[in-house]
GROMACS .gro file of N, CA and C in nm:
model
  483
    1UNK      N    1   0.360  -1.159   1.346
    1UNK     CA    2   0.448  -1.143   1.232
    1UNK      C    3   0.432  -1.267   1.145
    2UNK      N    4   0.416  -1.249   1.056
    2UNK     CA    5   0.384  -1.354   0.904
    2UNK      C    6   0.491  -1.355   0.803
    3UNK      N    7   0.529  -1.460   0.802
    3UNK     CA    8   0.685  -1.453   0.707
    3UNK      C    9   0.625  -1.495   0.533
    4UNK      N   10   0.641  -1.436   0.456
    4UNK     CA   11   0.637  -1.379   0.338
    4UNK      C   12   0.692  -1.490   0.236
    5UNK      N   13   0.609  -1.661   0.244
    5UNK     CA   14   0.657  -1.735   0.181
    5UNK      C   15   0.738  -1.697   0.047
    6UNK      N   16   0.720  -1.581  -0.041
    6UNK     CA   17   0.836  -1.602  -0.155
    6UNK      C   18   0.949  -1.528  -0.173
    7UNK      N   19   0.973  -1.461  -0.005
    7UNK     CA   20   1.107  -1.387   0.050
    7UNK      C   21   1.120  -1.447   0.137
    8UNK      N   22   1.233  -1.373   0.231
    8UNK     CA   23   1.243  -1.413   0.361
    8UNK      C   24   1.259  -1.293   0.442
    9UNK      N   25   1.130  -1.204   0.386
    9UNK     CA   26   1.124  -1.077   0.478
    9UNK      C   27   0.971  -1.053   0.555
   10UNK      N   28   0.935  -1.054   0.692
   10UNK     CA   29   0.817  -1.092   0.730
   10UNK      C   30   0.746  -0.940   0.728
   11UNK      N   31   0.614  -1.005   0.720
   11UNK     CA   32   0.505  -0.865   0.748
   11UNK      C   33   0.485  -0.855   0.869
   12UNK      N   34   0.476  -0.797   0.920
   12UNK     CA   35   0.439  -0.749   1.039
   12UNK      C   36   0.322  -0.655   1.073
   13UNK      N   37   0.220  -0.721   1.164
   13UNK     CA   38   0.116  -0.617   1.168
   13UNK      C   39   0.091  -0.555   1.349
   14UNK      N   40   0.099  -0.466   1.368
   14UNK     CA   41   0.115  -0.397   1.468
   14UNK      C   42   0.021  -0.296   1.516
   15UNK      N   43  -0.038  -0.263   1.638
   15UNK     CA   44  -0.112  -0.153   1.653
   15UNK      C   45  -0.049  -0.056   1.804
   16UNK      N   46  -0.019   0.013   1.684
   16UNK     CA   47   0.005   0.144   1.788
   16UNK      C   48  -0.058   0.230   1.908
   17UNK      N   49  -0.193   0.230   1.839
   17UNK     CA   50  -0.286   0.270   1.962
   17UNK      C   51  -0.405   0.217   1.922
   18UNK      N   52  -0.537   0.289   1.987
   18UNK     CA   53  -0.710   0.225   1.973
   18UNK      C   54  -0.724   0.242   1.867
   19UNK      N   55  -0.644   0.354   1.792
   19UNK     CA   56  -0.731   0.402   1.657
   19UNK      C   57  -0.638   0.359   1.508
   20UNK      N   58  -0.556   0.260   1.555
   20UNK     CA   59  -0.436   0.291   1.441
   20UNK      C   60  -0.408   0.082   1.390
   21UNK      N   61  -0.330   0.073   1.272
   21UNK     CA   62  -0.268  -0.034   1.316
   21UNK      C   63  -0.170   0.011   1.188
   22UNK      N   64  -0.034  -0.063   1.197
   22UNK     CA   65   0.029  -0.057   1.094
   22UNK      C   66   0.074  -0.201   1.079
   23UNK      N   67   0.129  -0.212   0.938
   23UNK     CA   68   0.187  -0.329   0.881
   23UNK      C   69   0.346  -0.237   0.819
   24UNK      N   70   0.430  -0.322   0.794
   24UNK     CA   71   0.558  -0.349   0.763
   24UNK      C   72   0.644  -0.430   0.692
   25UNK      N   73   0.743  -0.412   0.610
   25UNK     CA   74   0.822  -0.486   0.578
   25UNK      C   75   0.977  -0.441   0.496
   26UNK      N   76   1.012  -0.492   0.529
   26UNK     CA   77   1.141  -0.449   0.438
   26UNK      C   78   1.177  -0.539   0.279
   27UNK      N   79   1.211  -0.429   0.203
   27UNK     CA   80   1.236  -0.490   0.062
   27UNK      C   81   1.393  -0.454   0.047
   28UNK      N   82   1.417  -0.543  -0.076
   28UNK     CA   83   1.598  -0.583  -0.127
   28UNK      C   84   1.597  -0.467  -0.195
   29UNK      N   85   1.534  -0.344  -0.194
   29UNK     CA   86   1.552  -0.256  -0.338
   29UNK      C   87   1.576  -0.115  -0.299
   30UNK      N   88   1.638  -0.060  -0.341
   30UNK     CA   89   1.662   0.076  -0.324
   30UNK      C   90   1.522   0.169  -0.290
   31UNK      N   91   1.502   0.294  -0.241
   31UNK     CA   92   1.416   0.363  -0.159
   31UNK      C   93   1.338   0.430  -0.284
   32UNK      N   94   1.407   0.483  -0.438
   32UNK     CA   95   1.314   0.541  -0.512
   32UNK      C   96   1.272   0.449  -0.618
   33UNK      N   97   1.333   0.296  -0.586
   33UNK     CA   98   1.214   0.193  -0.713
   33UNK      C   99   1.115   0.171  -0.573
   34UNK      N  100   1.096   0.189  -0.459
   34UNK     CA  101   0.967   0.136  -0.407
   34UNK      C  102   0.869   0.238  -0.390
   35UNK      N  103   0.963   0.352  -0.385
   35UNK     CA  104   0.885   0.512  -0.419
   35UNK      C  105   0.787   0.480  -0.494
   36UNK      N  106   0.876   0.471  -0.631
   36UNK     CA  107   0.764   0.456  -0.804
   36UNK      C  108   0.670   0.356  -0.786
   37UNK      N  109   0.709   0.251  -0.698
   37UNK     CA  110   0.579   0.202  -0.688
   37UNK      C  111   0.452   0.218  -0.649
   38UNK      N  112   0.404   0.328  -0.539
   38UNK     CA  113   0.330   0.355  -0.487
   38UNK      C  114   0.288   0.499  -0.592
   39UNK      N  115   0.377   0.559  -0.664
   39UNK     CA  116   0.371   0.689  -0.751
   39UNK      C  117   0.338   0.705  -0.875
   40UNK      N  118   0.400   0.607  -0.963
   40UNK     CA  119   0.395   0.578  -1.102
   40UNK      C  120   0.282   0.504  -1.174
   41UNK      N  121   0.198   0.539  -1.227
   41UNK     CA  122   0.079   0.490  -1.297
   41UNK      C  123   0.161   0.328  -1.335
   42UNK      N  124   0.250   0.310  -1.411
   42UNK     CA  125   0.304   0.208  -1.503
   42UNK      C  126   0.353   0.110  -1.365
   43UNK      N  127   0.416   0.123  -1.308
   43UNK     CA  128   0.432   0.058  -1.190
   43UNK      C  129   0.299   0.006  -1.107
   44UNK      N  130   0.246   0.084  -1.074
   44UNK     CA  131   0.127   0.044  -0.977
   44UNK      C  132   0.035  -0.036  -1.063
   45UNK      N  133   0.010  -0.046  -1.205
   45UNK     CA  134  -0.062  -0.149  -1.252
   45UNK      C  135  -0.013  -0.260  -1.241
   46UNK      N  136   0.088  -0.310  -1.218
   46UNK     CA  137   0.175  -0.420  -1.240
   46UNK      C  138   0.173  -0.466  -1.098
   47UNK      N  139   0.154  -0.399  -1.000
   47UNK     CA  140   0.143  -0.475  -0.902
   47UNK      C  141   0.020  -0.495  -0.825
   48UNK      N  142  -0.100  -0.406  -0.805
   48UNK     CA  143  -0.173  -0.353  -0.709
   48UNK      C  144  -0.284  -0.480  -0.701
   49UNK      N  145  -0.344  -0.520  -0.846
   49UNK     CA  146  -0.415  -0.685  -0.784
   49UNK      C  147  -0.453  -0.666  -0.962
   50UNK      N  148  -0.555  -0.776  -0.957
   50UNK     CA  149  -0.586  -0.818  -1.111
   50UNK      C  150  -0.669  -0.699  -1.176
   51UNK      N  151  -0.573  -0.713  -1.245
   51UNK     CA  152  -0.629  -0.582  -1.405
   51UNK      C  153  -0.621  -0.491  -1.372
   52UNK      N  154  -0.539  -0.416  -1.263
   52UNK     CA  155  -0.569  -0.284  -1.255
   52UNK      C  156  -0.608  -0.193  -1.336
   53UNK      N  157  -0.612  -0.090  -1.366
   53UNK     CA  158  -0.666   0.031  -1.379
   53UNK      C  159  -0.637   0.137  -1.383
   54UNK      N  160  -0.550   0.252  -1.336
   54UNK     CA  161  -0.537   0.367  -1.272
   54UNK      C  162  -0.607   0.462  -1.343
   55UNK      N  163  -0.695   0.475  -1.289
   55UNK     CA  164  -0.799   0.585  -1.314
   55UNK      C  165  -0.791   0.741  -1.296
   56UNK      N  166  -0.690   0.737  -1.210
   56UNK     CA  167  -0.649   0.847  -1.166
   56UNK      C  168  -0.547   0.864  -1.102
   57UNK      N  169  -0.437   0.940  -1.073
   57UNK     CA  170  -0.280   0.941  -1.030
   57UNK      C  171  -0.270   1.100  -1.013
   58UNK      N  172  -0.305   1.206  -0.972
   58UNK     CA  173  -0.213   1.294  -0.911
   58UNK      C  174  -0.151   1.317  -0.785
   59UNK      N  175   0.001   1.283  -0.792
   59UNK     CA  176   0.060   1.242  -0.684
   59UNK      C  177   0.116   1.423  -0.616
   60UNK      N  178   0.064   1.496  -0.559
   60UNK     CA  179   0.074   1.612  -0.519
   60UNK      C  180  -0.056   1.641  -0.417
   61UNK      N  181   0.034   1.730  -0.292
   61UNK     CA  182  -0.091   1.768  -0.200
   61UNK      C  183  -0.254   1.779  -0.255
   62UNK      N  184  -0.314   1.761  -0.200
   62UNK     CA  185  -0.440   1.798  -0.282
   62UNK      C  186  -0.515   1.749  -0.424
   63UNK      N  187  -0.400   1.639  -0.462
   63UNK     CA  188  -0.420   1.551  -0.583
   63UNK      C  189  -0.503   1.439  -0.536
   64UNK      N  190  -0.559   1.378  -0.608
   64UNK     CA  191  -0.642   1.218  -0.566
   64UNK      C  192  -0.583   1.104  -0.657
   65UNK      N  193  -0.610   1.000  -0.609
   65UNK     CA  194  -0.622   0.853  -0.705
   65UNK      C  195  -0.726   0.773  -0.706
   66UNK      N  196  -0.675   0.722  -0.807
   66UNK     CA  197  -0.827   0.578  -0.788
   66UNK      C  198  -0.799   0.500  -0.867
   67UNK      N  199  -0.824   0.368  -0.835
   67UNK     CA  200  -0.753   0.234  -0.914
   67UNK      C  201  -0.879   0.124  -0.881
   68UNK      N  202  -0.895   0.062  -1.036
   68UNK     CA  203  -0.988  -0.020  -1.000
   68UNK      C  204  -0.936  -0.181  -1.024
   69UNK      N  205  -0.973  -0.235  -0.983
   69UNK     CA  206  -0.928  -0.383  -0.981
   69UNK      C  207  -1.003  -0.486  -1.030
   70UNK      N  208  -0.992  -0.568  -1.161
   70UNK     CA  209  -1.122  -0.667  -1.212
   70UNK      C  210  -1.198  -0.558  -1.293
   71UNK      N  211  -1.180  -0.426  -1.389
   71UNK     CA  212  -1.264  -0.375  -1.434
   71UNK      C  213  -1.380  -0.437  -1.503
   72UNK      N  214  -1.482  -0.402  -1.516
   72UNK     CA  215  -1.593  -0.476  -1.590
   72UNK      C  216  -1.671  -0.610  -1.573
   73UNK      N  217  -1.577  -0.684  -1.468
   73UNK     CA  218  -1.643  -0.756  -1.406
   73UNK      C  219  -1.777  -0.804  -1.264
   74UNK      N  220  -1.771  -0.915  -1.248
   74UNK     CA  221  -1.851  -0.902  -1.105
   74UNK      C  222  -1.761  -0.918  -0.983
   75UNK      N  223  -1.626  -0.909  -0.995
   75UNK     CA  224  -1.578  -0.907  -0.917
   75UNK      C  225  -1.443  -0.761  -0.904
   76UNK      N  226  -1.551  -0.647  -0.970
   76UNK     CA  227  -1.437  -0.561  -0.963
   76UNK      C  228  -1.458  -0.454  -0.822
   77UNK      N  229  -1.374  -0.386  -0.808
   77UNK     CA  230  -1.348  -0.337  -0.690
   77UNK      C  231  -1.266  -0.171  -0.762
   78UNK      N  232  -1.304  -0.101  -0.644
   78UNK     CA  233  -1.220   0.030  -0.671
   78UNK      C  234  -1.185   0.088  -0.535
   79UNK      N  235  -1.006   0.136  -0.534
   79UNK     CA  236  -0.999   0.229  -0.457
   79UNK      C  237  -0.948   0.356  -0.442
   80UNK      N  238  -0.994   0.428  -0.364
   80UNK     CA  239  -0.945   0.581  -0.409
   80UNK      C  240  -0.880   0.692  -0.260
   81UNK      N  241  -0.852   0.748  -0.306
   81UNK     CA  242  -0.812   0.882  -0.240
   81UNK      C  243  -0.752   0.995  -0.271
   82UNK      N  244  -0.717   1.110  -0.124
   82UNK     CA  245  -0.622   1.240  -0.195
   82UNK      C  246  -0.578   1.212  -0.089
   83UNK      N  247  -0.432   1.299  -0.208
   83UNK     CA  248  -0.323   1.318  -0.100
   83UNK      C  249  -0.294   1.459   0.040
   84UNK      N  250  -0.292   1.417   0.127
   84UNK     CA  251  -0.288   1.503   0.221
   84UNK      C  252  -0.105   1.599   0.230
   85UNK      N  253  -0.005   1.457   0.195
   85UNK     CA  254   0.090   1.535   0.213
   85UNK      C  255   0.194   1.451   0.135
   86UNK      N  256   0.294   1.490   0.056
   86UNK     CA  257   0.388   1.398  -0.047
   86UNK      C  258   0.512   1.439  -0.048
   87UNK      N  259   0.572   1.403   0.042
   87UNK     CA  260   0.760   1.418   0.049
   87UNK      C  261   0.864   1.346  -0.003
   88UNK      N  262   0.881   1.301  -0.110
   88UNK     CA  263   0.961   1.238  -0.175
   88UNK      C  264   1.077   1.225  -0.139
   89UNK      N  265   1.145   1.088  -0.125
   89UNK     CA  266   1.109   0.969  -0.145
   89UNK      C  267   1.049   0.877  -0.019
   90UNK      N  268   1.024   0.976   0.093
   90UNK     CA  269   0.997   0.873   0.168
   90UNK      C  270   0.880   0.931   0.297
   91UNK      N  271   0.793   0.948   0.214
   91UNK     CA  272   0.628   0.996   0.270
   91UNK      C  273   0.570   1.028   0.196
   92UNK      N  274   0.414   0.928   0.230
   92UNK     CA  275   0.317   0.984   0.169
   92UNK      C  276   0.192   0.952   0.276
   93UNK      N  277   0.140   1.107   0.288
   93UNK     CA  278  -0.010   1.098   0.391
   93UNK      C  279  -0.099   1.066   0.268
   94UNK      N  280  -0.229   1.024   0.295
   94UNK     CA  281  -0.323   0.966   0.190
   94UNK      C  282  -0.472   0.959   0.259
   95UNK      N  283  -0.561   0.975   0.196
   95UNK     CA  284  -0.686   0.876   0.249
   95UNK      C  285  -0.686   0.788   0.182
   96UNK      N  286  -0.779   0.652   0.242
   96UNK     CA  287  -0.795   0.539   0.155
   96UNK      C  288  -0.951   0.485   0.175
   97UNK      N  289  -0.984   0.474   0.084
   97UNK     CA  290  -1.104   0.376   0.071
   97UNK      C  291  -1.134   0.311  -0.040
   98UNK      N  292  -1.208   0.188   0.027
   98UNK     CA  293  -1.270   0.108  -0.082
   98UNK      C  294  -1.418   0.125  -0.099
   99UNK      N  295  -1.426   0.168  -0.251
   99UNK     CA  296  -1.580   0.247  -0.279
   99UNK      C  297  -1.653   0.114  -0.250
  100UNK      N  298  -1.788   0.142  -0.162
  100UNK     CA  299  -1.900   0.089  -0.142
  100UNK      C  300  -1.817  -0.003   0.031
  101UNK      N  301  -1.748   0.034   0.079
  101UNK     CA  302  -1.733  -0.042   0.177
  101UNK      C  303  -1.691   0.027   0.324
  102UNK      N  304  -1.772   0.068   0.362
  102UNK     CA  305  -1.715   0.162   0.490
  102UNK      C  306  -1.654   0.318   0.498
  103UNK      N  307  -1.588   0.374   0.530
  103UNK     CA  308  -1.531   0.512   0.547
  103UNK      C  309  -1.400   0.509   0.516
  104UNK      N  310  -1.355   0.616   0.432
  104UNK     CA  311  -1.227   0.623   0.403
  104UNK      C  312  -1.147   0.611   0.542
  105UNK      N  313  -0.986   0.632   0.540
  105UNK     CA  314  -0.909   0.655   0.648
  105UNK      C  315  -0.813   0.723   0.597
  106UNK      N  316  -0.695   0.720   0.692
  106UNK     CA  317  -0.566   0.831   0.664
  106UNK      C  318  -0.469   0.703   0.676
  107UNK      N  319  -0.387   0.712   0.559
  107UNK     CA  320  -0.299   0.618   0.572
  107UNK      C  321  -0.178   0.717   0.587
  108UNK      N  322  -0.036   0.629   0.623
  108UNK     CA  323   0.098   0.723   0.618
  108UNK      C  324   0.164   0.645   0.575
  109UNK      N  325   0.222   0.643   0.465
  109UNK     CA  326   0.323   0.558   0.410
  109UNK      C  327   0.430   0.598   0.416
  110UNK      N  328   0.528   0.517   0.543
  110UNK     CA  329   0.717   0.569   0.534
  110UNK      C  330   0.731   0.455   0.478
  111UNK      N  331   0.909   0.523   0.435
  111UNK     CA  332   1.008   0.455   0.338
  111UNK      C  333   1.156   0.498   0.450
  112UNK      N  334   1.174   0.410   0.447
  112UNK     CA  335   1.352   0.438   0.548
  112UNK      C  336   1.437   0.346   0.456
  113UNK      N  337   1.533   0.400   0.411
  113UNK     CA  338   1.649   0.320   0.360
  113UNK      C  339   1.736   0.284   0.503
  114UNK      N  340   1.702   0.112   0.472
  114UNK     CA  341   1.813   0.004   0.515
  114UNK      C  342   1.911  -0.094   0.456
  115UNK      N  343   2.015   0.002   0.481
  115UNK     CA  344   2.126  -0.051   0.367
  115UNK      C  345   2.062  -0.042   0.233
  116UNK      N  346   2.123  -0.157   0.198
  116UNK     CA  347   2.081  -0.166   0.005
  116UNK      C  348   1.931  -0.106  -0.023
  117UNK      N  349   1.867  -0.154   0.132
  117UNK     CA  350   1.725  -0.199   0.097
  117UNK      C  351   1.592  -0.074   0.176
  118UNK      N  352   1.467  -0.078   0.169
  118UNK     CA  353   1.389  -0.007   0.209
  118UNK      C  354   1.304  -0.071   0.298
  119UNK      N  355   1.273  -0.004   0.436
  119UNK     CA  356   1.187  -0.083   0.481
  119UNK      C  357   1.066   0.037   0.480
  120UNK      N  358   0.939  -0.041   0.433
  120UNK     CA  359   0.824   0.018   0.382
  120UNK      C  360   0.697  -0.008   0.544
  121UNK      N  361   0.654   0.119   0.571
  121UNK     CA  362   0.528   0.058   0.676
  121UNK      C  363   0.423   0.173   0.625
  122UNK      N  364   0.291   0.144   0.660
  122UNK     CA  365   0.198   0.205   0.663
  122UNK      C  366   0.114   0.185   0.725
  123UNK      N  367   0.101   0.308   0.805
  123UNK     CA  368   0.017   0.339   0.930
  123UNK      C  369  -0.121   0.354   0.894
  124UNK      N  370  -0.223   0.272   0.927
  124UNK     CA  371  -0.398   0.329   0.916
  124UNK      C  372  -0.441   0.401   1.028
  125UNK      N  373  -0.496   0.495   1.007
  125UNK     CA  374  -0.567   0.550   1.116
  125UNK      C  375  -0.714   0.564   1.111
  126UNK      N  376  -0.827   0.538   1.213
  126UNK     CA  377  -0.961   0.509   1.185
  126UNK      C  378  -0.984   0.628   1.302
  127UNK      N  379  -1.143   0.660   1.248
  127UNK     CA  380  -1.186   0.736   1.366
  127UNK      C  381  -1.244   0.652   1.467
  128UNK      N  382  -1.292   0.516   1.486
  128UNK     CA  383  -1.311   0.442   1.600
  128UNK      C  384  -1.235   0.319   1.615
  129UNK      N  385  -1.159   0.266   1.734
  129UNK     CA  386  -1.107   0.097   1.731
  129UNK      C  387  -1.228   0.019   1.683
  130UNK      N  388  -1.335  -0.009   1.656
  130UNK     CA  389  -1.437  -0.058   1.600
  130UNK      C  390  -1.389  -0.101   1.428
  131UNK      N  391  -1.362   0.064   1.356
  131UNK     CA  392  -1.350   0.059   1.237
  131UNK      C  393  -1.161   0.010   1.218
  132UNK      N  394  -1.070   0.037   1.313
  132UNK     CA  395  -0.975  -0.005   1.284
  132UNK      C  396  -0.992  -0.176   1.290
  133UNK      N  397  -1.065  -0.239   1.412
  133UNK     CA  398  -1.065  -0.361   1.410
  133UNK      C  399  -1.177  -0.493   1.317
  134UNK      N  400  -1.220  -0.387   1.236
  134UNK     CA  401  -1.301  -0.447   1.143
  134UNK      C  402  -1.231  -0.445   0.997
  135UNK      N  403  -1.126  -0.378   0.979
  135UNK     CA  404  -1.029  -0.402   0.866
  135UNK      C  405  -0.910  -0.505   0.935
  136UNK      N  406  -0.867  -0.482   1.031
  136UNK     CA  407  -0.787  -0.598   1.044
  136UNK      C  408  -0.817  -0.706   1.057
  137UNK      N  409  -0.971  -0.696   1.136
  137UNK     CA  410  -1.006  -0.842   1.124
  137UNK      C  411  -1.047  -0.924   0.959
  138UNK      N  412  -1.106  -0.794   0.862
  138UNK     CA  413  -1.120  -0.859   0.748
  138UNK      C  414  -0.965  -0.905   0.641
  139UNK      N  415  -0.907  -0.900   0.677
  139UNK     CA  416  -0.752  -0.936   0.663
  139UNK      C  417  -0.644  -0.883   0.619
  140UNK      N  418  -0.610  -0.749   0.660
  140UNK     CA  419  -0.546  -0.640   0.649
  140UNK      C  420  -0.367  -0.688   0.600
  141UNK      N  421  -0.354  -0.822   0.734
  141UNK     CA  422  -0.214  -0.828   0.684
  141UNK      C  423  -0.195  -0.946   0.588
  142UNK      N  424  -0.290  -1.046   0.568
  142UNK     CA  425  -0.282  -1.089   0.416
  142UNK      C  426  -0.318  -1.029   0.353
  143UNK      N  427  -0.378  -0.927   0.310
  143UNK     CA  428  -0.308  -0.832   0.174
  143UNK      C  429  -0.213  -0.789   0.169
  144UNK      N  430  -0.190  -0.713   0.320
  144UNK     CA  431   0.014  -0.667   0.296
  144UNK      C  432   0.081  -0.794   0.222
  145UNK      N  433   0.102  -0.874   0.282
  145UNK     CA  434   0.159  -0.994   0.180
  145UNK      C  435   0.141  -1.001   0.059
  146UNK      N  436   0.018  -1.052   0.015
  146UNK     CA  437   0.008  -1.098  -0.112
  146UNK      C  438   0.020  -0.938  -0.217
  147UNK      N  439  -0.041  -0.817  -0.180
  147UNK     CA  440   0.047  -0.748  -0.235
  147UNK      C  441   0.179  -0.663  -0.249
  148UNK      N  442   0.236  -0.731  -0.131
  148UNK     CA  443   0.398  -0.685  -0.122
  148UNK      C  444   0.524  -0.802  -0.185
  149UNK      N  445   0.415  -0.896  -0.177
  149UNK     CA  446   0.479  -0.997  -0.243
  149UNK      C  447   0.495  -0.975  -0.415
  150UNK      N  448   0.368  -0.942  -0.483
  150UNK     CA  449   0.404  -0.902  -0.588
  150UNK      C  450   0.478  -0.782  -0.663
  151UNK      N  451   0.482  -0.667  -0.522
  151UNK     CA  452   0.554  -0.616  -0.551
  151UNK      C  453   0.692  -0.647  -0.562
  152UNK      N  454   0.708  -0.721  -0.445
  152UNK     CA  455   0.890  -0.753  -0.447
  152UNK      C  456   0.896  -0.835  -0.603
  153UNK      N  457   0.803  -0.893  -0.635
  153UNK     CA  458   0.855  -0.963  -0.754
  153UNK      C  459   0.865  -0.874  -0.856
  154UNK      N  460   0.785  -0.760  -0.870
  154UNK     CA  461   0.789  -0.716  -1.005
  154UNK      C  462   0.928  -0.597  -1.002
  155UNK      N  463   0.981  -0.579  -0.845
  155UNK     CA  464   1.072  -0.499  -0.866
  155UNK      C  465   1.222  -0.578  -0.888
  156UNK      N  466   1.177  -0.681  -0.876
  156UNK     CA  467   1.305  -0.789  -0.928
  156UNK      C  468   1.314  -0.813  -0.981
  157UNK      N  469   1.207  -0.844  -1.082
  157UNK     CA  470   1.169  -0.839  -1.261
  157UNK      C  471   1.245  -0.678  -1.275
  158UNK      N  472   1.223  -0.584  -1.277
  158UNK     CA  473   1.279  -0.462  -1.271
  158UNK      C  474   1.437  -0.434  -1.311
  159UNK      N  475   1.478  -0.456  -1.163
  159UNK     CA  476   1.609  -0.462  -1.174
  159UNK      C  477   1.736  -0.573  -1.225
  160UNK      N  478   1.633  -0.719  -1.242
  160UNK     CA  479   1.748  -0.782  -1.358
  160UNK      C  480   1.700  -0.721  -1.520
  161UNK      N  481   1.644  -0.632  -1.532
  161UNK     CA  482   1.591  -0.600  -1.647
  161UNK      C  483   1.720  -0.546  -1.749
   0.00000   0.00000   0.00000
């Protein structure tokens, strides 16, 4: 568990079984502003990493996304998927990948309202512990951080708005 220098809510990275790992955390914000974050084109640019993009957003079974990061540069990046299953406000099945880097996966993103607040996890699932332990080892739960961190900020920018 990694405590979240600009909260005081830790990430947590966890593996459930050979093929899985999840990360965690809980945010100060109600269950449908962390919804929109993962849903809303205008939201997800604001947090997801530099310059986003959203290239694509249909948030419905059978819909895809794709968001690129650093467009036009040498350091840009894209990632994409479809949705497998979308229960509002608090599930979303997904694949995920990053184009040019390995095999997509199945992510599960819950949302549980705690108290005021939401605690957010998402489950990866790989078809080998090989491929699960080659994303965690490339640093799975410093990104949960650094982009949950900006999320918590921009939803606090948000709500003193």
């Amino acid at each position: 568990m990694t405590v979240d220098q600009q909260s005081s809510h830790a990430v947590s990275l966890t593996k459930p079984s050979d093929l899985e790992f999840r990360v965690e955390r809980v945010f100060d914000h109600p269950i449908e502003r962390v919804w929109a974050a993962y849903t809303d084109p205008k939201v997800i640019r604001q947090w997801w990493g530099q310059g986003t993009t959203v290239d694509r957003l249909d948030v419905r079974p059978g819909g895809g996304w794709r968001f690129v990061s650093n467009p036009g540069t040498d350091k840009q990046s894209a990632a994409s998927g479809d949705f497998l299953e979308v229960s509002p406000p608090d599930r979303l099945v997904q694949t995920f990948g990053m184009e040019g880097f390995g095999k997509p996966h199945t992510q599960t993103i819950e949302l549980e309202r705690v108290g005021a607040g939401t605690r957010l996890s998402i489950t990866s699932r790989f078809d080998t512990t090989e491929e699960r332990d080659g994303i965690v080892n490339y640093g799975a739960e410093q990104g949960a951080i650094g982009g949950w961190s900006r999320l918590d900020a921009l939803l606090k920018r948000l709500a003193a708005a």
